[in-house]
Amino acid sequence: MAAGLQLLAVALPLVFPLVSSFPLDHRPKYTQTTCGYDSCHPTKPGMLNVHLVPHTHDDVGWLKTVDQYYYGARNNIQHAGVQYILDSVVDQLLKNPDRRFIYVETAFFYRWWKQQSATMQQTVKQLVNEGRLEFVNGGWCMSDEATTHYSAVIDQMTLGLRFLNETFGPCGRPRVAWHIDPFGHAREHASMFAQMGYDGFFFGRIDYEDRSRRRLAREQELLWRASDSLPPPMADLFTGVLPNGYNPPDGFCWDQSCSDPPISDDPDLEDYNVDDVVHRFLSIVYSQASVYKTNHIIMTMGSDFQYENANLWYKNLDKLIHYVNAQQSNFTNVNVLYSTPSCYLQELHKANLTWPLKRDDFFPYADSAHDFWTGYFTSRPALKRYERISNSNLQTCNQLEVVGGPASRKGPFGQGDSKILQEAMAVAQHHDAVSGTEKQHVADDYARRLANGWQHCQVLVSNSLAVLSGSSAKRVFCNNLNISVCPLTETSKKFSVNVYNPLARPVMWPIRLPVNGDSYSVSDADGKSVDCQVVPVSKATQKLRKSRGSAVNELIFQVQAPPLGYTTYSVSLLEDGRPPASARLQTPTVMQNKYLKVTFDPDTGLLSSLSNLETNQSIRLTQNFYWYNASDGNNWESIQPSGAYIFRPNSSVPFIISKTAETESIQTPVMQEVRQWFAPWVSQVVRLYADSRALELEWTVGPLPIDDNLGKEVITRLDTDIKTSEYFYTDSNGREVLQRKKDFRPTWHLTQSEPVAGNYYPINSRAFIKDDVDQLTVVTDRSQGGSSLTNGSLEIMLHRRLLYDDVRGVGEPLNETSDIFPEGLVVRGCLLLTLDPPQNAADRHRPLAEEMVLQPLLTLTDGSLKPGTRLEFSGLQAVLPPAVHILTLSQWDKDSVLLRLEHQFQSWESQLYSQPVTVNLQKLFSTLDVLGVSELNLSANQWKDEMKRFDWTPEREGKPLLKMFEDPSVWEVTLRPMEIRTFLLRVKLR
C-alpha cells in the first residue's frame, strides 16, 4: 500500500528502538528456519494426498478449571493434564523429523513455557523453526463465536499472538484460524480473522442439513465474504469444514483414552492386522475424497486432551503412513503424509480453483432435527453480564494506565496491574466460558478470576486518578450499585463522585446511588447545582439485595462526563430539604419527556404504545414475560432435553406469567418510572429519564420456581404493529448487523423441525424489527438469544433453569444456585428501546450500544476534596467525530502504546455517518506527545504493509483486487465504514 509504505518510511525509525520483537525485522536471530509453508512435506500431484494432522483440543476450562486442566488435577471428573501433553509431544517430535504437531491454546502453552529450562526452550524453538511444531489460531483461547463481544475477542487474540511473536518470531505466527469446537460460527469472527492476516479458517461444527447439502455439492470448502461494508477481499476468508468434527476417523484413534486396536504388524503374531487397517483406511479416504473438491484431504488425528502419551499416537501413525504408502507399488493412488492445516491450505491454494461464496453466517447450529444449540446464547446470564462489565472495567483500566503514566502502575495506592484482568478476560472468552456451558464450579472459577483481576486494576485506576486529579484521597468502588448497595453513600453526609468516561465523546448518564437521607444537594465540577431526586428503593430491590445493604432511598441525577476523561460531582445531605418522591399505587396512562412518550393500559398495567416526539412516530407496543417449558427428553419425537447448550421447548406457545401487572409509579422532573410486579419471581421497572431518547426496561427474574418439576426458559416479548414480513435483525459479536428471516436459511432449503429453537439467534448487543416507516431497536446489556416468531414481534430470552443435562458432555443440569440465592439464581438486567425511522436508526443505536458496553466508571471519596483538586479532565484534545470509536488504548511497553481506531457504522446504515472520517494522531491526546507511528494488522502481530494473504477466487465472480487508499498525511489517518485500524505509537508523557 502506497500510503502505508510512506507512513512507515517516515515513522518507523522513531519506533524501532522501543519494541523488542516488533516489528518482525527486529526479532532475535534464530538459526536457519524452514517453518510455515516452507516446512511442508512434498505431496504427489497425480495422487490423492491425505494430510494427517496430529493435534489436541485443550479446553481452557470446561469440566475442570483451567488450573485443574493444566496440572491434571481432579481426574475423577475427566482425565486430562495439559502439561503432560506438551511434555510428551515434544519428546516424540524429537524422535522423528517427519512428525508434525499443531498447538492452539496459548493460555496453556504460556504456562508450560515458563516452567521449562533454557535448554528445553531452545529445543522447542528449534522444533518451531523447522515447522515440526506449529501454532494455529494462537489466541489465548479458542473463543466462543455467539456470546463474545468483538472487542474482547480482539484483545484475547492479541494477547496470545503477542506471546508467540515475542517468543518465536515469524515462525510462531499462525497462518490458519482454527475453531474446531465452537457451536456455530459468526460472520464477524471471520472478518476479524481476515484482518488479522490469516490465510484460511477451519472449523468442525456445522448444521447437519447444511453439511449434507455441502457434501453432495462438494462445497465444504468455500470463500466467506464476512463484511458487507469492507471492500473485498479485506474481509474475505477461505473457510473449510473439517470432515469429522475434530476427531480421527472411526477405528483410527490411538490415544490412551481410546479403545481402537493398535497396528499389529508382526505377521508371525495372531493379531496381525496391517491388511485390514490399510483396507479400512483406504475405504475412508475414498469416501472422504468424494465429498471434497481437490486431490487433497485432511484428517484430524486427535481430540480432547489427547497425546498425554504421544508415543501411542506417533508409533501407530508412523506405521499407518508406511503401510498405506507401500501400497503405491500395487498401483493405489493414495499418498499419506504428516501435515498441518497450513500445509493443507497451501495445496488448496495451489489448485487455483474457484470456490463457492458465502455472505451470511453459520447460526443457528443443530446436530440433528431436534437438537438446536441455541440455549447457550442465554445460559448463565449473570456470568454473561459480569464478563461484559469486566470488559468495560478492563478498557478503563488500560486507558488510565496510559493517560496516568508510570505512576498509575506504582503510586500512592500501591502496585497497580492490568495484566491479571487482561488474562482473566482472555480466558473468559473461551467457548465453554462466557457461553455458559461449563460445570458450575468452573463458572465460579471464571468469575473469581475476573473479580481478582478487577481488584488489581482498582489499584491502578486509583493511582492514575490520583495523578490526574492531584488528590490521593482514598477512592471507593461500589460494585453492587445495580442492587442499591454502597456502604459509603448509605452512611456519608458528604462525598464526591468521580465519573470516568471511557468513550471518545462526551456522555450523559444517569446515576443512582443508595442513600438513607431524604434530601441532597448535588453540584458539578464548576460548582453549579445539578437537578437531583430522592426516590424510595423498590420492594424488588430490597428483596434482591437481602442483608447486603440497608439504604431506604436512591439519589438520582444525570451526569455529563468529558471524552476519555472524568468529571466530579459533590453530594451533600440536606437537613431541611424536600421529602423523597413517593410511589403512587395506580398506573399512569402516560410517561413523557421531550423526546419520547410511553402509554400504559390502566387495566393491565402493561405498556400500550411508544412514540418518538421528534419524528412524530408512534407504534402499538405491548410487553410481557413468558416461559417455555423445557423438554425433559421424554418425547415421542426425540429424547433430547433442554440443557446448557440445547434449547428445546415442549411447545411452540410459551406460558404467560401474568396477563396483568401490579404497579406503582414515581414521577419526578429527573426521572419517571413504573414498577411492575408480574409474579414473586418476575418484576420490572419501566423507566424514562428527562434527557433520554431511550426507554429503559430493568428486569429482575428469579429464582425460577421448579417445585412443579418443570424446567423453565424465561423470555420477554415485545409485540408491535410494525409490518416485519417475518424479517428481523441481529448483530454479529456487537458489530455488523445481519438480516434474519423466520424458518429460512440463505444457504439451503430449511426443513424446520423446531419452530422456536430453530429460529433463535445470538444477540450480542442489539436486535431490531422494522418496516418502511418504523424501526424498534432493543439494545441489550449482555449476550442473549432471541427471535421474531410472529410479525411485529421480538422476543429475548432472559434466564434459564433446567432439570436435566442435555447429553453434550457437561454432565450436570443448568440449575444455578448460590450461597446468597440457595433457592435459585436471581438475575437483573436492562434493555434499552428506541423508535426511529429506519434510515437514521443507526445514528441512535450505534452510540447507545457503545455506551452500554463501555459504561462510565464511578469512584467515590468520603468527605470534602482538598483545595486544588482537579475536578475535570479529558485525555483528548478534542471530541472525536461520532463515527469514530477508540477501541483500544493500552500500554504496549515503556514508551509506546497500542491504539485502535474504529469506524462504527456500516456502509449502508447512516446517511450522516456512513462516510470516511479522518483523524490526526498528533492532535489526539492531551497528555501525550505522539513522536512516531507505525500501522499494524488487527491483532498487532504484523506490520500492516508486510501482511500478505493468499488470494482466492469466488465462483461466478472475478478475483477481487484489494483497493488502495492513501491517507492525507503521515499523521492523518482515514477510517472507512466498519474499518478498524491499529497503530503502535511512540509517545512521551507531557
PDB file of N, CA and C in Angstrom, residues 805-842:
ATOM      1  N   ASP A 805     -29.546 -32.704  32.205  1.00  0.00           N
ATOM      2  CA  ASP A 805     -28.377 -32.482  31.348  1.00  0.00           C
ATOM      3  C   ASP A 805     -28.773 -32.759  29.898  1.00  0.00           C
ATOM      4  N   ASP A 806     -28.185 -32.017  28.966  1.00  0.00           N
ATOM      5  CA  ASP A 806     -28.565 -32.203  27.554  1.00  0.00           C
ATOM      6  C   ASP A 806     -27.656 -33.169  26.802  1.00  0.00           C
ATOM      7  N   VAL A 807     -26.851 -33.917  27.508  1.00  0.00           N
ATOM      8  CA  VAL A 807     -26.040 -35.010  26.954  1.00  0.00           C
ATOM      9  C   VAL A 807     -25.060 -34.484  25.907  1.00  0.00           C
ATOM     10  N   ARG A 808     -24.419 -33.377  26.216  1.00  0.00           N
ATOM     11  CA  ARG A 808     -23.373 -32.856  25.337  1.00  0.00           C
ATOM     12  C   ARG A 808     -22.036 -32.761  26.074  1.00  0.00           C
ATOM     13  N   GLY A 809     -21.946 -33.466  27.212  1.00  0.00           N
ATOM     14  CA  GLY A 809     -20.661 -33.604  27.866  1.00  0.00           C
ATOM     15  C   GLY A 809     -20.518 -32.914  29.199  1.00  0.00           C
ATOM     16  N   VAL A 810     -21.300 -31.857  29.457  1.00  0.00           N
ATOM     17  CA  VAL A 810     -21.082 -31.114  30.699  1.00  0.00           C
ATOM     18  C   VAL A 810     -21.507 -31.924  31.919  1.00  0.00           C
ATOM     19  N   GLY A 811     -22.491 -32.807  31.770  1.00  0.00           N
ATOM     20  CA  GLY A 811     -22.773 -33.782  32.810  1.00  0.00           C
ATOM     21  C   GLY A 811     -23.505 -33.262  34.026  1.00  0.00           C
ATOM     22  N   GLU A 812     -24.166 -32.114  33.923  1.00  0.00           N
ATOM     23  CA  GLU A 812     -24.991 -31.628  35.029  1.00  0.00           C
ATOM     24  C   GLU A 812     -26.047 -30.676  34.479  1.00  0.00           C
ATOM     25  N   PRO A 813     -27.198 -30.590  35.139  1.00  0.00           N
ATOM     26  CA  PRO A 813     -28.235 -29.662  34.667  1.00  0.00           C
ATOM     27  C   PRO A 813     -27.817 -28.217  34.882  1.00  0.00           C
ATOM     28  N   LEU A 814     -28.379 -27.326  34.090  1.00  0.00           N
ATOM     29  CA  LEU A 814     -28.151 -25.888  34.260  1.00  0.00           C
ATOM     30  C   LEU A 814     -29.138 -25.399  35.328  1.00  0.00           C
ATOM     31  N   ASN A 815     -28.746 -25.573  36.577  1.00  0.00           N
ATOM     32  CA  ASN A 815     -29.613 -25.270  37.714  1.00  0.00           C
ATOM     33  C   ASN A 815     -28.791 -24.471  38.712  1.00  0.00           C
ATOM     34  N   GLU A 816     -28.721 -23.152  38.461  1.00  0.00           N
ATOM     35  CA  GLU A 816     -27.803 -22.312  39.222  1.00  0.00           C
ATOM     36  C   GLU A 816     -28.399 -21.883  40.568  1.00  0.00           C
ATOM     37  N   THR A 817     -27.620 -22.093  41.614  1.00  0.00           N
ATOM     38  CA  THR A 817     -27.921 -21.571  42.942  1.00  0.00           C
ATOM     39  C   THR A 817     -26.636 -20.974  43.505  1.00  0.00           C
ATOM     40  N   SER A 818     -26.740 -20.336  44.654  1.00  0.00           N
ATOM     41  CA  SER A 818     -25.551 -19.785  45.306  1.00  0.00           C
ATOM     42  C   SER A 818     -25.824 -19.666  46.792  1.00  0.00           C
ATOM     43  N   ASP A 819     -24.806 -19.273  47.546  1.00  0.00           N
ATOM     44  CA  ASP A 819     -24.993 -19.089  48.984  1.00  0.00           C
ATOM     45  C   ASP A 819     -26.025 -17.994  49.254  1.00  0.00           C
ATOM     46  N   ILE A 820     -26.006 -16.947  48.429  1.00  0.00           N
ATOM     47  CA  ILE A 820     -26.948 -15.850  48.615  1.00  0.00           C
ATOM     48  C   ILE A 820     -28.339 -16.247  48.132  1.00  0.00           C
ATOM     49  N   PHE A 821     -28.386 -17.044  47.063  1.00  0.00           N
ATOM     50  CA  PHE A 821     -29.666 -17.459  46.488  1.00  0.00           C
ATOM     51  C   PHE A 821     -29.743 -18.990  46.440  1.00  0.00           C
ATOM     52  N   PRO A 822     -29.879 -19.622  47.605  1.00  0.00           N
ATOM     53  CA  PRO A 822     -29.920 -21.095  47.606  1.00  0.00           C
ATOM     54  C   PRO A 822     -31.154 -21.650  46.904  1.00  0.00           C
ATOM     55  N   GLU A 823     -32.195 -20.848  46.755  1.00  0.00           N
ATOM     56  CA  GLU A 823     -33.418 -21.312  46.108  1.00  0.00           C
ATOM     57  C   GLU A 823     -33.380 -21.129  44.599  1.00  0.00           C
ATOM     58  N   GLY A 824     -32.292 -20.582  44.072  1.00  0.00           N
ATOM     59  CA  GLY A 824     -32.172 -20.365  42.639  1.00  0.00           C
ATOM     60  C   GLY A 824     -31.682 -18.958  42.345  1.00  0.00           C
ATOM     61  N   LEU A 825     -30.918 -18.843  41.279  1.00  0.00           N
ATOM     62  CA  LEU A 825     -30.276 -17.578  40.951  1.00  0.00           C
ATOM     63  C   LEU A 825     -31.303 -16.531  40.524  1.00  0.00           C
ATOM     64  N   VAL A 826     -31.114 -15.300  41.026  1.00  0.00           N
ATOM     65  CA  VAL A 826     -31.907 -14.156  40.592  1.00  0.00           C
ATOM     66  C   VAL A 826     -31.027 -13.299  39.692  1.00  0.00           C
ATOM     67  N   VAL A 827     -31.560 -12.892  38.552  1.00  0.00           N
ATOM     68  CA  VAL A 827     -30.783 -12.128  37.575  1.00  0.00           C
ATOM     69  C   VAL A 827     -31.502 -10.815  37.302  1.00  0.00           C
ATOM     70  N   ARG A 828     -30.717  -9.747  37.242  1.00  0.00           N
ATOM     71  CA  ARG A 828     -31.259  -8.429  36.898  1.00  0.00           C
ATOM     72  C   ARG A 828     -30.522  -7.904  35.679  1.00  0.00           C
ATOM     73  N   GLY A 829     -31.265  -7.261  34.786  1.00  0.00           N
ATOM     74  CA  GLY A 829     -30.641  -6.722  33.588  1.00  0.00           C
ATOM     75  C   GLY A 829     -31.427  -5.560  33.037  1.00  0.00           C
ATOM     76  N   CYS A 830     -30.979  -5.088  31.886  1.00  0.00           N
ATOM     77  CA  CYS A 830     -31.533  -3.869  31.321  1.00  0.00           C
ATOM     78  C   CYS A 830     -31.635  -3.988  29.802  1.00  0.00           C
ATOM     79  N   LEU A 831     -32.765  -3.553  29.271  1.00  0.00           N
ATOM     80  CA  LEU A 831     -32.944  -3.387  27.834  1.00  0.00           C
ATOM     81  C   LEU A 831     -33.249  -1.920  27.566  1.00  0.00           C
ATOM     82  N   LEU A 832     -32.681  -1.385  26.491  1.00  0.00           N
ATOM     83  CA  LEU A 832     -32.973  -0.020  26.072  1.00  0.00           C
ATOM     84  C   LEU A 832     -33.707  -0.062  24.742  1.00  0.00           C
ATOM     85  N   LEU A 833     -34.838   0.646  24.671  1.00  0.00           N
ATOM     86  CA  LEU A 833     -35.674   0.648  23.469  1.00  0.00           C
ATOM     87  C   LEU A 833     -35.618   2.019  22.806  1.00  0.00           C
ATOM     88  N   THR A 834     -35.425   2.011  21.479  1.00  0.00           N
ATOM     89  CA  THR A 834     -35.506   3.245  20.700  1.00  0.00           C
ATOM     90  C   THR A 834     -36.454   3.036  19.534  1.00  0.00           C
ATOM     91  N   LEU A 835     -37.131   4.111  19.144  1.00  0.00           N
ATOM     92  CA  LEU A 835     -38.016   4.104  17.978  1.00  0.00           C
ATOM     93  C   LEU A 835     -37.564   5.215  17.044  1.00  0.00           C
ATOM     94  N   ASP A 836     -37.227   4.851  15.806  1.00  0.00           N
ATOM     95  CA  ASP A 836     -36.690   5.807  14.851  1.00  0.00           C
ATOM     96  C   ASP A 836     -37.100   5.416  13.440  1.00  0.00           C
ATOM     97  N   PRO A 837     -37.011   6.347  12.495  1.00  0.00           N
ATOM     98  CA  PRO A 837     -37.123   5.962  11.085  1.00  0.00           C
ATOM     99  C   PRO A 837     -35.960   5.040  10.718  1.00  0.00           C
ATOM    100  N   PRO A 838     -36.173   4.008   9.935  1.00  0.00           N
ATOM    101  CA  PRO A 838     -35.092   3.062   9.629  1.00  0.00           C
ATOM    102  C   PRO A 838     -33.856   3.717   9.025  1.00  0.00           C
ATOM    103  N   GLN A 839     -34.035   4.775   8.241  1.00  0.00           N
ATOM    104  CA  GLN A 839     -32.890   5.343   7.542  1.00  0.00           C
ATOM    105  C   GLN A 839     -31.895   6.044   8.468  1.00  0.00           C
ATOM    106  N   ASN A 840     -32.321   6.415   9.683  1.00  0.00           N
ATOM    107  CA  ASN A 840     -31.332   7.004  10.603  1.00  0.00           C
ATOM    108  C   ASN A 840     -31.364   6.367  11.983  1.00  0.00           C
ATOM    109  N   ALA A 841     -31.918   5.154  12.083  1.00  0.00           N
ATOM    110  CA  ALA A 841     -31.964   4.470  13.381  1.00  0.00           C
ATOM    111  C   ALA A 841     -30.569   4.164  13.915  1.00  0.00           C
ATOM    112  N   ALA A 842     -29.635   3.869  13.023  1.00  0.00           N
ATOM    113  CA  ALA A 842     -28.272   3.555  13.473  1.00  0.00           C
ATOM    114  C   ALA A 842     -27.606   4.748  14.139  1.00  0.00           C
TER     115      ALA A 842
END
